[in-house]
Amino acid sequence: MTGPAEGAPRWSLTLYVSGASPRSAQALDTVRRVCDEALPGQVDLRVVDVAEDPDLAGEDQVLAVPTLVRQRPAPVRRLVGDLADADRVRAGLELVAPPSPSTARGRLPGEP
Amino acid sequence: MAPSIHAPRTRPAVSSGLGKAPTGIRGFDEITGGGLPRGRASLVTGGPGAGKTLFGLEFLARGAQDYDEPGVLLAFEESAAELADDVASLGLDLAGLEASGDLVVDACRVDATDFVTTGEFDLDGLFIRLSAAVQATGARRVVLDTIEVLFGALDNEAVVRAEFSRLLRWLKDQGLTTLITGERGREGQLTRYGIEEYVSDCVIVLDHRMHDEIATRRLRIVKYRGSGHGTNEYPFLVTDRGLMVWPITSTQLTYPVSTDRISLGVPRLDEMLTGGVHRGSTVLITGTAGTGKTTLAAAAVDAACARGEPALFVSFEESPDQLVRNMRSVGIDLGRWVDAGLLRLWGQRATAFGLESHLAAIERLLDETTPAIAVLDAVGSLTHVGAQSEVTAAVAREVDMMKSRGITGVLTSLSHEGQAETSSVDASSLIDTWLLLRNVESDGERNRLLFVIKSRGTAHSNQVREFILTDHGAELLDVSVGPRGVLTGSARMAQVAEERAAEAEQSAELERRRLALARRSAEVEAQIAVLREQLATETAALDRLVAEESRGGDARAAVRATLARRRQGGRDAPPPAGREG
């Protein structure tokens, strides 16, 4: 697992939504907030309505809505749900902020 | 429509009420009376490798190909390429059907490890993709393989359940005939996540188990709402022409029958069967090792080819070359029929195959060769590859395959000493004519006897015949029944010789007596001649006497006359001669 911010690669995220549902709106809201905090200006975020582009949804293996797909950096990650919990979104995208070495190490399994 | 080998051979009875969508899977439509419930969802469940995905794929592909019902496959476990490979092994052209727009395969592989669930969601993505595919093809059939993956990948089970239930309602509203595959759960549960609760119309369980180190697949219909169905466990096969369920107990006895009789190639045997066996019937030849089962079967094939009819000889014991050589040694030249293209010889050790591929191979051979007569030598060899009940089922299926095609079948089966009347394959009830060959040991030799145990529709002979193999084919001889019982071999020959000697003796005696009589008659004739001679002599003597007598009479009269004249001359004086005399 490489450090996410190091080398500052351009991030590519796609949020698949279905119409203008409250769930979709909330998910978009959370994604924007998290990205602006942790990766300002580094994220290419696309929003796709599965009803309008089912083929693209198929390519990204999207079944559940909303789904946030991290295409870059590899590996691909899929976050399913309304992204209500910002901490889980950060964890899912592997953005651990704030990066405190002691706490980060303390969370690893097998450590005393 | 061009005749298709995949079209159901027997049109299944359409049950009233529920409409059914034929699967095109051989045997399955027969046990369900027409297929899966139309416009509803069915569940097929089983362990890994049980054949669930293949079942679903064949249902879709046959629907698109044979029943004009396009379909959509949502595959959650395998990629499109993997699926295409799977069905290619079933002889189904997935890519071709996709190209023609009759089938859509949407592989949405769900890899549980790259999913993170963060809150509320729904499965609109799935709905939208499915409905787009259904609209694009005008699909009437949908297969979801295996939707349970979603339960594992998305950790909000309550949501997945609710969405799954909504999906089923949607599919039903669309009137789509749906097949859902599920993974068999632990502890007798039908599925790992209990999705059978949602699929209430039809549940099919597939099972892949080992029995005596032999893998067998079985299919069972656990429930089928509103329809009768076979309740047994049916063996099924994955063949290179698709799945095949053996509906042994529902096989319909609706074969075309013939009153035409054909020769089995041994004239005296045909006589015993009042002119041979019925065309399209099945003959079983049982006997212990070396009784001539194969030779008898080869004679039947030889006779068929001589009539110009195509034949198939399947041997599980000998290679074709070996068979030709061995039959030549008893004067049956199979090689010329092979050269003439009339006879197909096919040899394969039974152990080279499982029962499944064995049956598939036989069916393919029957379809390719379209023979008038087919020999399976020997069906008992199959017991090496399957348990008894399965072998019986397989043989039943073979008999069925031959009968339904109007092919005269000749099966041979090894029986064991002491239980000659039980075939090693318990198939006697399926058989029309049963010939038993038996070795009889006496006087230091073994000889073969042939019995006709049964022959349906034939006033067959109750006689035992001796069966001999000569260098000009198989022959049947009358056995000698002497005071010591049935005699065969050299005992029969000895008996015949004895009888001949006795006969010769008797005719010599007769000749002797005839000669004696002739002699006696000649003697009598001679005696008669002698007597006649004597008689003639005596007659002649008498005549002479009579003649003399008459001459003597005349003389006496003359004397008397002289005397009388003398007495008239001296009357006073008495005649002195009279007084003195």
XYZ file of C-alpha atoms in Angstrom:
693
model
C 0.000 0.000 0.000
C 1.596 3.199 -1.140
C 1.039 6.539 0.505
C -1.813 8.198 -1.322
C -0.540 11.730 -1.384
C 3.028 10.925 -2.324
C 3.974 11.696 -5.913
C 0.608 13.482 -6.135
C -0.933 11.388 -8.923
C -4.011 12.696 -10.490
C -7.028 11.009 -8.913
C -9.874 9.721 -10.996
C -13.219 9.079 -9.338
C -16.634 8.310 -10.831
C -19.809 8.535 -8.848
C -22.684 6.553 -10.278
C -26.091 7.820 -9.253
C -29.636 7.166 -10.198
C -31.650 10.271 -10.988
C -31.863 13.055 -8.496
C -32.529 10.951 -5.423
C -31.720 12.341 -1.963
C -29.301 9.462 -1.512
C -27.403 10.464 -4.649
C -27.315 14.082 -3.590
C -25.927 13.160 -0.204
C -23.274 10.921 -1.750
C -22.126 13.671 -4.128
C -22.016 16.101 -1.247
C -19.783 13.830 0.842
C -17.403 13.035 -2.007
C -16.894 16.713 -2.823
C -16.250 17.557 0.830
C -13.758 14.735 1.393
C -11.847 15.457 -1.822
C -11.647 19.175 -1.188
C -10.241 18.552 2.285
C -7.687 15.883 1.463
C -6.868 16.303 -2.197
C -7.576 19.831 -3.256
C -7.298 20.220 -7.017
C -6.033 16.719 -7.588
C -9.311 14.944 -8.237
C -11.063 14.414 -11.525
C -14.622 13.621 -10.380
C -17.289 12.494 -12.817
C -20.940 11.947 -11.996
C -22.810 9.408 -14.145
C -26.514 8.620 -14.090
C -26.795 4.852 -14.649
C -30.150 5.295 -16.358
C -28.529 7.492 -18.990
C -25.357 5.497 -19.489
C -25.937 1.848 -18.576
C -23.015 0.696 -20.746
C -20.498 2.730 -18.782
C -22.045 1.411 -15.581
C -21.575 -2.064 -16.990
C -17.910 -1.483 -17.717
C -17.389 -0.364 -14.169
C -19.427 -3.309 -12.843
C -21.877 -1.073 -11.093
C -24.929 -2.846 -9.695
C -25.740 -0.853 -6.605
C -26.478 2.844 -6.582
C -24.882 5.060 -5.482
C -21.431 3.631 -6.147
C -18.217 5.589 -6.052
C -15.470 4.016 -8.186
C -11.829 4.956 -7.756
C -10.219 4.255 -11.131
C -6.923 5.906 -10.225
C -4.744 5.342 -8.370
C -4.834 1.585 -8.778
C -6.168 -0.713 -7.485
C -9.770 -0.017 -8.366
C -11.980 0.469 -5.310
C -15.735 0.493 -5.159
C -17.642 2.262 -2.440
C -21.292 1.360 -2.305
C -23.880 3.396 -0.426
C -24.888 6.943 0.287
C -21.429 7.699 1.726
C -23.080 9.143 4.849
C -20.060 8.339 7.004
C -17.142 10.518 5.818
C -14.588 8.506 7.840
C -15.581 5.309 6.068
C -15.289 7.114 2.750
C -11.757 8.243 3.628
C -10.859 4.754 4.725
C -12.416 3.268 1.603
C -10.447 5.646 -0.634
C -7.385 5.018 1.508
C -7.104 8.639 2.517
C -6.044 8.470 6.097
C -6.153 11.986 7.462
C -4.649 13.372 9.514
C -1.583 11.157 8.977
C -0.337 10.538 12.512
C 2.310 7.760 12.408
C 1.683 6.563 15.949
C -2.074 6.174 15.584
C -1.707 4.727 12.102
C 0.707 2.119 13.351
C -1.403 1.467 16.409
C -4.302 0.458 14.202
C -2.422 -2.226 12.391
C -3.339 -5.743 13.416
C -0.685 -7.773 15.190
C 0.998 -4.704 16.751
C 1.192 -4.480 20.534
C -38.027 -25.413 -39.057
C -35.228 -27.700 -40.026
C -35.193 -30.863 -37.954
C -32.959 -30.329 -35.006
C -31.413 -33.025 -32.904
C -32.104 -30.888 -29.917
C -35.824 -30.594 -30.457
C -37.613 -32.738 -27.894
C -38.285 -36.140 -29.296
C -41.541 -36.627 -27.493
C -43.767 -33.635 -27.320
C -44.387 -33.215 -23.599
C -47.922 -33.219 -22.345
C -49.065 -29.670 -21.766
C -50.626 -29.448 -18.353
C -53.565 -27.178 -17.906
C -53.260 -23.913 -16.049
C -49.630 -22.997 -15.838
C -47.857 -22.224 -19.063
C -44.434 -23.735 -19.464
C -41.310 -22.631 -21.193
C -39.461 -25.598 -22.695
C -35.824 -25.679 -21.671
C -34.720 -27.836 -24.574
C -32.693 -29.839 -22.077
C -33.211 -33.438 -23.075
C -35.219 -35.291 -20.506
C -35.966 -32.296 -18.311
C -39.016 -31.180 -20.225
C -40.384 -34.697 -19.980
C -40.197 -34.879 -16.194
C -41.676 -31.432 -15.721
C -44.378 -31.858 -18.332
C -43.036 -29.065 -20.485
C -40.247 -27.108 -18.839
C -39.990 -24.214 -16.398
C -43.001 -22.151 -15.290
C -43.472 -19.487 -17.914
C -43.266 -15.900 -16.722
C -42.041 -16.891 -13.292
C -38.800 -17.399 -11.463
C -37.227 -20.792 -10.885
C -34.275 -21.594 -8.722
C -31.598 -24.106 -9.576
C -29.235 -24.805 -6.741
C -26.322 -27.121 -6.123
C -22.777 -27.380 -4.905
C -19.733 -26.228 -6.837
C -19.441 -28.007 -10.153
C -22.981 -29.364 -10.050
C -23.825 -27.863 -13.416
C -26.009 -24.915 -12.399
C -24.451 -22.464 -14.800
C -24.570 -24.949 -17.663
C -28.240 -25.577 -16.920
C -28.931 -21.861 -17.112
C -26.874 -21.374 -20.250
C -28.554 -24.208 -22.073
C -31.986 -22.931 -21.042
C -31.116 -19.574 -22.598
C -29.319 -20.809 -25.669
C -31.969 -23.384 -26.601
C -34.650 -20.798 -25.992
C -33.005 -18.409 -28.410
C -32.079 -21.112 -30.894
C -35.054 -23.472 -30.919
C -38.015 -21.689 -29.329
C -37.615 -18.160 -30.641
C -37.292 -16.735 -27.146
C -34.316 -14.388 -26.812
C -32.581 -14.234 -23.464
C -30.342 -12.285 -21.150
C -27.678 -13.691 -18.900
C -26.383 -11.710 -15.983
C -23.248 -13.452 -14.831
C -21.901 -12.455 -11.461
C -19.166 -15.023 -11.170
C -17.636 -15.604 -14.548
C -16.405 -13.410 -17.336
C -18.013 -13.475 -20.766
C -15.022 -15.328 -22.183
C -15.202 -18.000 -19.503
C -18.908 -18.452 -20.154
C -18.383 -18.780 -23.894
C -15.835 -21.517 -23.220
C -18.258 -23.282 -20.889
C -21.004 -23.480 -23.445
C -18.731 -24.289 -26.336
C -18.110 -27.573 -24.526
C -21.876 -28.164 -24.714
C -21.937 -27.538 -28.419
C -23.760 -24.226 -28.010
C -22.639 -21.199 -29.986
C -22.993 -18.363 -27.521
C -21.044 -15.893 -29.631
C -23.198 -16.640 -32.666
C -26.391 -16.058 -30.710
C -24.981 -12.846 -29.300
C -24.015 -11.662 -32.754
C -27.523 -12.318 -34.059
C -28.948 -10.304 -31.174
C -30.850 -13.206 -29.648
C -28.776 -13.333 -26.528
C -27.046 -10.830 -24.298
C -24.396 -11.906 -21.859
C -23.684 -9.256 -19.273
C -20.820 -10.346 -17.120
C -20.793 -8.167 -14.035
C -18.232 -9.909 -11.972
C -18.579 -9.046 -8.385
C -15.357 -9.334 -6.491
C -16.222 -9.050 -2.827
C -12.750 -7.815 -1.908
C -12.949 -4.503 -3.744
C -16.322 -3.478 -2.359
C -16.725 -1.194 0.590
C -20.232 -0.530 1.794
C -20.782 2.910 3.212
C -24.417 3.428 4.036
C -27.710 3.103 2.231
C -27.961 1.993 -1.372
C -30.236 0.211 -3.831
C -29.666 -2.033 -6.822
C -30.863 0.391 -9.463
C -27.674 -0.222 -11.392
C -28.608 -3.861 -11.766
C -32.203 -3.055 -12.669
C -31.180 -0.551 -15.284
C -28.636 -2.821 -16.905
C -31.067 -5.716 -16.920
C -33.915 -3.747 -18.374
C -31.642 -2.238 -21.026
C -30.545 -5.729 -22.064
C -34.115 -7.064 -22.022
C -35.253 -4.216 -24.221
C -32.360 -4.588 -26.614
C -33.087 -8.263 -27.308
C -36.816 -8.466 -26.683
C -35.848 -11.113 -24.155
C -38.371 -13.626 -22.819
C -35.872 -15.426 -20.616
C -33.461 -14.234 -17.970
C -30.781 -16.122 -16.081
C -29.122 -14.655 -13.005
C -25.940 -16.570 -12.233
C -25.245 -16.546 -9.242
C -27.032 -13.641 -7.647
C -26.044 -14.760 -4.181
C -22.645 -13.261 -4.812
C -24.272 -9.930 -4.067
C -25.103 -11.046 -0.557
C -21.468 -11.765 0.081
C -20.141 -8.579 -1.528
C -22.571 -6.052 -0.093
C -22.601 -6.283 3.638
C -25.989 -4.756 4.204
C -27.980 -7.967 3.909
C -31.338 -6.403 4.723
C -31.005 -4.064 1.758
C -29.883 -6.846 -0.583
C -32.878 -8.967 0.460
C -35.329 -6.167 -0.086
C -33.806 -5.361 -3.446
C -33.735 -8.999 -4.494
C -37.382 -9.307 -3.661
C -38.087 -6.162 -5.690
C -36.093 -7.593 -8.588
C -38.161 -10.772 -8.620
C -41.379 -8.778 -8.604
C -40.100 -6.702 -11.478
C -39.106 -9.788 -13.500
C -42.531 -11.306 -12.912
C -44.271 -8.085 -13.934
C -42.282 -8.140 -17.138
C -43.507 -11.686 -17.775
C -39.952 -12.965 -17.999
C -39.218 -16.635 -17.441
C -36.363 -16.415 -14.998
C -33.842 -18.901 -13.770
C -31.783 -18.041 -10.727
C -28.823 -20.116 -9.708
C -27.841 -20.519 -6.101
C -25.027 -22.101 -4.186
C -25.999 -24.996 -1.966
C -25.830 -24.026 1.714
C -24.513 -25.948 4.664
C -26.564 -28.308 6.801
C -29.118 -29.241 4.189
C -29.987 -25.667 3.318
C -30.919 -25.263 -0.288
C -29.024 -22.024 -0.701
C -26.416 -20.222 1.305
C -28.515 -17.094 1.850
C -31.953 -18.689 1.868
C -33.064 -17.174 -1.424
C -35.353 -20.150 -1.988
C -37.796 -18.245 0.246
C -38.257 -15.724 -2.507
C -38.500 -18.169 -5.380
C -41.635 -20.083 -4.695
C -42.622 -21.476 -8.066
C -40.002 -24.029 -8.954
C -36.908 -25.245 -7.161
C -34.457 -27.677 -8.746
C -31.546 -29.214 -6.883
C -28.482 -30.478 -8.702
C -26.099 -32.791 -6.979
C -22.649 -33.968 -7.893
C -21.515 -36.800 -5.699
C -19.022 -39.572 -5.605
C -20.257 -43.091 -5.364
C -17.857 -46.014 -5.528
C -15.225 -43.613 -6.767
C -17.439 -42.681 -9.655
C -18.814 -39.201 -10.037
C -22.490 -38.995 -10.765
C -24.736 -36.031 -11.243
C -28.333 -36.038 -10.140
C -31.244 -33.705 -10.515
C -34.286 -33.425 -8.307
C -37.275 -31.152 -8.486
C -37.969 -30.091 -4.924
C -41.055 -28.151 -5.735
C -43.046 -27.014 -8.687
C -46.082 -25.042 -7.724
C -49.226 -25.837 -9.639
C -47.720 -28.631 -11.661
C -47.142 -32.313 -11.380
C -43.550 -33.365 -11.678
C -41.379 -36.401 -11.285
C -40.202 -36.588 -7.685
C -37.277 -38.930 -8.175
C -33.646 -38.096 -8.280
C -32.756 -38.302 -11.917
C -29.232 -38.931 -13.092
C -28.134 -36.314 -15.547
C -25.190 -35.924 -17.815
C -23.144 -33.113 -19.161
C -22.537 -34.221 -22.706
C -20.932 -32.439 -25.603
C -24.434 -31.895 -26.918
C -25.816 -30.346 -23.802
C -27.277 -31.617 -20.593
C -29.278 -34.786 -20.600
C -31.582 -35.909 -17.814
C -32.585 -39.563 -17.812
C -36.240 -39.667 -17.040
C -36.168 -43.411 -16.675
C -39.469 -43.748 -14.925
C -41.311 -41.409 -17.227
C -39.936 -42.721 -20.469
C -42.988 -43.139 -22.570
C -43.618 -46.484 -24.168
C -44.629 -45.005 -27.454
C -42.175 -46.585 -29.809
C -43.176 -47.303 -33.356
C -43.485 -51.065 -33.676
C -42.899 -53.249 -36.664
C -44.270 -56.660 -37.503
C -41.447 -57.123 -39.954
C -39.063 -59.869 -38.901
C -35.355 -59.903 -39.527
C -32.890 -62.718 -39.486
C -30.242 -62.997 -36.811
C -27.942 -64.652 -39.321
C -28.241 -68.183 -37.980
C -30.993 -69.962 -39.938
C -31.885 -72.450 -37.261
C -32.088 -69.695 -34.680
C -34.495 -67.800 -36.902
C -36.562 -70.980 -37.060
C -36.626 -71.171 -33.276
C -37.922 -67.604 -33.241
C -40.491 -68.376 -35.938
C -38.712 -66.324 -38.545
C -36.319 -64.063 -36.656
C -36.850 -61.096 -34.365
C -39.067 -58.087 -34.908
C -37.364 -55.151 -36.531
C -36.640 -52.482 -33.952
C -36.827 -54.862 -31.021
C -34.034 -55.481 -28.562
C -32.172 -58.746 -28.200
C -30.141 -59.599 -25.144
C -27.557 -62.359 -25.395
C -26.237 -63.499 -22.051
C -23.794 -66.217 -21.264
C -20.674 -66.996 -19.337
C -17.236 -66.262 -20.731
C -16.467 -67.852 -24.066
C -19.961 -68.982 -24.913
C -20.010 -67.167 -28.249
C -22.029 -64.069 -27.418
C -19.932 -61.817 -29.606
C -20.003 -64.283 -32.468
C -23.774 -64.547 -32.329
C -24.021 -60.764 -32.344
C -21.585 -60.549 -35.247
C -23.678 -63.056 -37.187
C -26.678 -60.770 -36.801
C -24.654 -57.817 -38.058
C -23.323 -59.868 -40.950
C -26.863 -60.806 -41.946
C -28.009 -57.183 -41.768
C -25.139 -55.977 -43.943
C -25.825 -58.790 -46.391
C -29.334 -57.359 -46.715
C -27.718 -53.994 -47.466
C -28.635 -52.425 -44.132
C -26.220 -50.186 -42.236
C -25.011 -51.534 -38.924
C -23.106 -50.382 -35.874
C -20.968 -52.617 -33.699
C -19.792 -51.071 -30.452
C -17.260 -53.134 -28.583
C -16.085 -52.401 -25.082
C -13.805 -55.403 -25.079
C -12.028 -55.648 -28.399
C -10.497 -53.242 -30.833
C -12.119 -53.140 -34.283
C -9.145 -54.913 -35.895
C -9.157 -57.624 -33.291
C -12.865 -58.106 -33.738
C -12.564 -58.425 -37.507
C -9.746 -60.949 -37.156
C -11.538 -63.008 -34.534
C -14.772 -63.113 -36.460
C -12.925 -64.093 -39.632
C -11.683 -67.180 -37.812
C -15.269 -68.340 -37.475
C -16.081 -67.469 -41.064
C -17.773 -64.110 -40.489
C -16.103 -61.499 -42.660
C -16.956 -58.148 -41.122
C -14.084 -56.424 -42.907
C -15.854 -56.387 -46.260
C -18.864 -54.586 -44.749
C -16.602 -52.003 -43.165
C -14.961 -51.491 -46.556
C -18.351 -51.207 -48.188
C -19.271 -48.464 -45.751
C -22.168 -50.438 -44.317
C -20.656 -51.295 -40.978
C -19.191 -49.000 -38.386
C -17.003 -50.675 -35.788
C -16.258 -48.673 -32.700
C -14.126 -49.935 -29.880
C -13.376 -48.317 -26.595
C -12.659 -49.743 -23.198
C -15.618 -49.037 -20.960
C -13.271 -47.837 -18.264
C -12.012 -45.086 -20.539
C -15.223 -43.204 -19.863
C -17.651 -42.318 -17.187
C -21.198 -43.435 -17.790
C -22.105 -39.957 -18.871
C -19.732 -39.691 -21.736
C -20.405 -43.300 -22.572
C -24.078 -42.580 -23.148
C -23.272 -39.439 -25.017
C -20.888 -41.346 -27.259
C -23.475 -44.023 -27.979
C -26.112 -41.488 -28.820
C -23.768 -39.661 -31.115
C -22.807 -42.902 -32.865
C -26.453 -43.815 -33.347
C -27.165 -40.412 -34.836
C -24.132 -40.431 -37.087
C -24.462 -43.978 -38.345
C -28.275 -44.276 -38.403
C -27.938 -48.058 -38.353
C -30.706 -50.619 -38.841
C -29.053 -52.772 -36.235
C -26.694 -51.867 -33.412
C -24.643 -54.171 -31.217
C -23.358 -53.202 -27.795
C -20.764 -55.733 -26.697
C -20.833 -56.039 -23.752
C -23.073 -53.831 -21.640
C -21.887 -55.621 -18.532
C -18.490 -53.946 -18.938
C -20.138 -50.768 -17.788
C -20.373 -52.067 -14.255
C -16.712 -51.130 -14.020
C -17.592 -47.501 -14.387
C -20.886 -47.144 -12.587
C -22.853 -48.469 -9.694
C -25.367 -51.183 -10.511
C -28.462 -49.009 -10.436
C -26.830 -46.410 -12.624
C -25.637 -48.933 -15.131
C -29.138 -50.348 -15.320
C -30.421 -46.851 -15.895
C -27.813 -46.280 -18.556
C -28.682 -49.509 -20.328
C -32.350 -48.610 -20.121
C -31.499 -45.323 -21.736
C -29.555 -47.069 -24.478
C -32.441 -49.403 -25.172
C -34.688 -46.371 -25.246
C -32.381 -44.570 -27.661
C -32.405 -47.526 -30.011
C -36.119 -48.238 -29.771
C -37.112 -44.655 -30.329
C -35.012 -44.649 -33.488
C -36.426 -47.972 -34.682
C -33.021 -49.613 -34.438
C -32.827 -53.328 -33.742
C -30.591 -53.614 -30.732
C -28.365 -56.526 -29.823
C -26.848 -56.312 -26.369
C -24.517 -58.877 -24.976
C -23.912 -59.315 -21.314
C -21.634 -61.537 -19.342
C -23.344 -63.673 -16.753
C -21.618 -65.634 -14.090
C -21.508 -69.338 -13.573
C -24.322 -70.535 -11.410
C -26.547 -67.558 -12.089
C -26.803 -67.856 -15.817
C -30.346 -66.586 -15.943
C -29.499 -63.323 -14.265
C -27.772 -60.892 -16.485
C -25.026 -58.841 -14.863
C -27.094 -55.892 -15.924
C -30.619 -56.208 -14.689
C -32.254 -55.161 -17.886
C -34.352 -58.176 -18.681
C -37.658 -56.338 -18.497
C -36.484 -53.948 -21.201
C -35.565 -56.733 -23.524
C -37.791 -58.282 -26.167
C -35.788 -61.374 -26.956
C -33.443 -63.024 -24.534
C -31.029 -65.674 -25.721
C -29.029 -67.581 -23.184
C -25.804 -69.334 -24.069
C -24.542 -71.859 -21.608
C -21.502 -74.049 -21.364
C -22.142 -77.659 -20.490
C -19.232 -79.637 -19.245
C -19.204 -83.400 -19.641
C -16.868 -86.119 -20.832
C -13.890 -83.799 -20.545
C -15.184 -81.079 -22.823
C -17.253 -77.938 -22.739
C -20.002 -77.486 -25.223
C -22.350 -74.602 -25.846
C -26.079 -74.717 -25.562
C -28.504 -72.073 -26.716
C -31.865 -71.403 -25.121
C -34.496 -68.899 -26.072
C -35.578 -67.644 -22.664
C -38.136 -65.240 -23.965
C -39.195 -63.570 -27.124
C -42.065 -61.155 -26.983
C -44.681 -61.576 -29.655
C -43.170 -64.817 -30.879
C -44.230 -68.414 -30.472
C -40.635 -69.286 -29.832
C -39.208 -72.737 -29.545
C -38.799 -74.301 -26.148
C -36.026 -76.498 -27.460
C -32.418 -76.456 -26.497
C -29.964 -76.356 -29.370
C -26.276 -76.972 -29.445
C -24.476 -73.899 -30.640
C -21.272 -74.565 -32.517
C -18.774 -72.250 -34.080
C -17.474 -73.546 -37.363
C -15.076 -72.013 -39.819
C -18.103 -71.006 -41.841
C -20.044 -69.266 -39.148
C -22.266 -70.092 -36.243
C -24.567 -73.053 -36.477
C -27.213 -74.596 -34.358
C -27.611 -78.335 -34.117
C -30.313 -80.426 -32.590
C -29.123 -81.853 -29.364
C -29.393 -85.580 -28.812
C -31.705 -86.446 -26.038
C -30.761 -89.920 -24.927
C -31.299 -91.981 -21.834
C -28.457 -90.025 -20.207
C -30.105 -86.614 -20.779
C -29.131 -83.937 -23.213
C -26.009 -84.894 -25.084
C -23.648 -82.490 -26.722
C -20.265 -82.477 -28.365
C -18.550 -85.828 -28.690
C -21.120 -87.415 -26.419
C -23.698 -86.342 -28.968
C -21.511 -87.701 -31.734
C -21.058 -90.960 -29.867
C -24.750 -91.164 -29.361
C -25.344 -90.488 -33.032
C -22.770 -93.144 -33.979
C -24.379 -95.629 -31.655
C -27.727 -94.906 -33.136
C -26.301 -95.314 -36.606
C -24.704 -98.648 -35.670
C -27.930 -99.860 -34.180
C -29.724 -98.786 -37.303
C -27.202 -100.582 -39.504
C -27.457 -103.677 -37.399
C -31.169 -103.646 -37.735
C -31.146 -103.262 -41.474
C -28.641 -106.097 -41.841
C -30.906 -108.332 -39.800
C -33.792 -107.386 -41.985
C -31.853 -108.185 -45.105
C -30.910 -111.477 -43.625
C -34.492 -112.267 -42.862
C -35.609 -111.159 -46.255
C -33.078 -113.459 -47.876
C -34.103 -116.296 -45.613
C -37.689 -115.795 -46.553
C -36.833 -115.738 -50.213
C -34.888 -118.890 -49.789
C -37.700 -120.551 -47.914
C -40.129 -119.450 -50.529
C -37.915 -120.951 -53.234
C -37.747 -124.144 -51.241
C -41.476 -124.277 -50.932
C -41.853 -123.614 -54.613
C -39.455 -126.497 -55.292
C -41.376 -128.785 -53.006
C -44.572 -127.833 -54.720
C -42.983 -128.656 -58.057
C -41.869 -132.052 -56.766
C -45.305 -132.789 -55.427
C -46.854 -131.744 -58.691
C -44.478 -134.104 -60.457
C -45.489 -136.928 -58.141
C -49.105 -136.160 -58.653
C -48.665 -136.215 -62.400
C -46.867 -139.534 -62.191
C -49.597 -141.018 -60.073
C -52.260 -139.690 -62.395
C -50.524 -141.251 -65.342
C -50.257 -144.568 -63.535
C -53.909 -144.511 -62.730
C -54.819 -143.790 -66.335
C -52.760 -146.701 -67.426
C -54.551 -148.893 -64.906
C -57.906 -147.665 -66.089
C -56.996 -148.459 -69.675
C -55.776 -151.904 -68.758
C -58.900 -152.522 -66.757
C -61.150 -151.712 -69.663
C -59.170 -153.987 -71.960
C -59.434 -156.794 -69.323
C -63.238 -156.335 -69.091
C -63.723 -156.966 -72.780
C -61.745 -160.174 -72.548
C -63.792 -161.449 -69.616
C -67.011 -160.701 -71.494
C -65.772 -162.698 -74.386
C -64.930 -165.616 -72.096
C -68.379 -165.410 -70.473
C -70.044 -165.427 -73.873
C -68.039 -168.452 -74.934
C -68.958 -170.261 -71.706
C -72.627 -169.464 -72.140
C -72.634 -170.834 -75.564
C -71.036 -173.994 -74.270
C -73.697 -174.544 -71.533
C -76.630 -174.310 -73.935
C -75.262 -177.482 -75.744
C -75.485 -180.000 -72.741
C -78.470 -178.876 -70.691
C -79.245 -182.209 -68.607
C -75.968 -182.394 -67.271
C -75.195 -179.783 -64.515
C -72.274 -177.652 -65.298
C -69.385 -179.469 -63.568
C -67.309 -176.437 -63.327
C -69.968 -174.620 -61.194
C -70.353 -177.452 -58.657
C -66.818 -178.164 -58.258
C -65.833 -174.598 -58.354
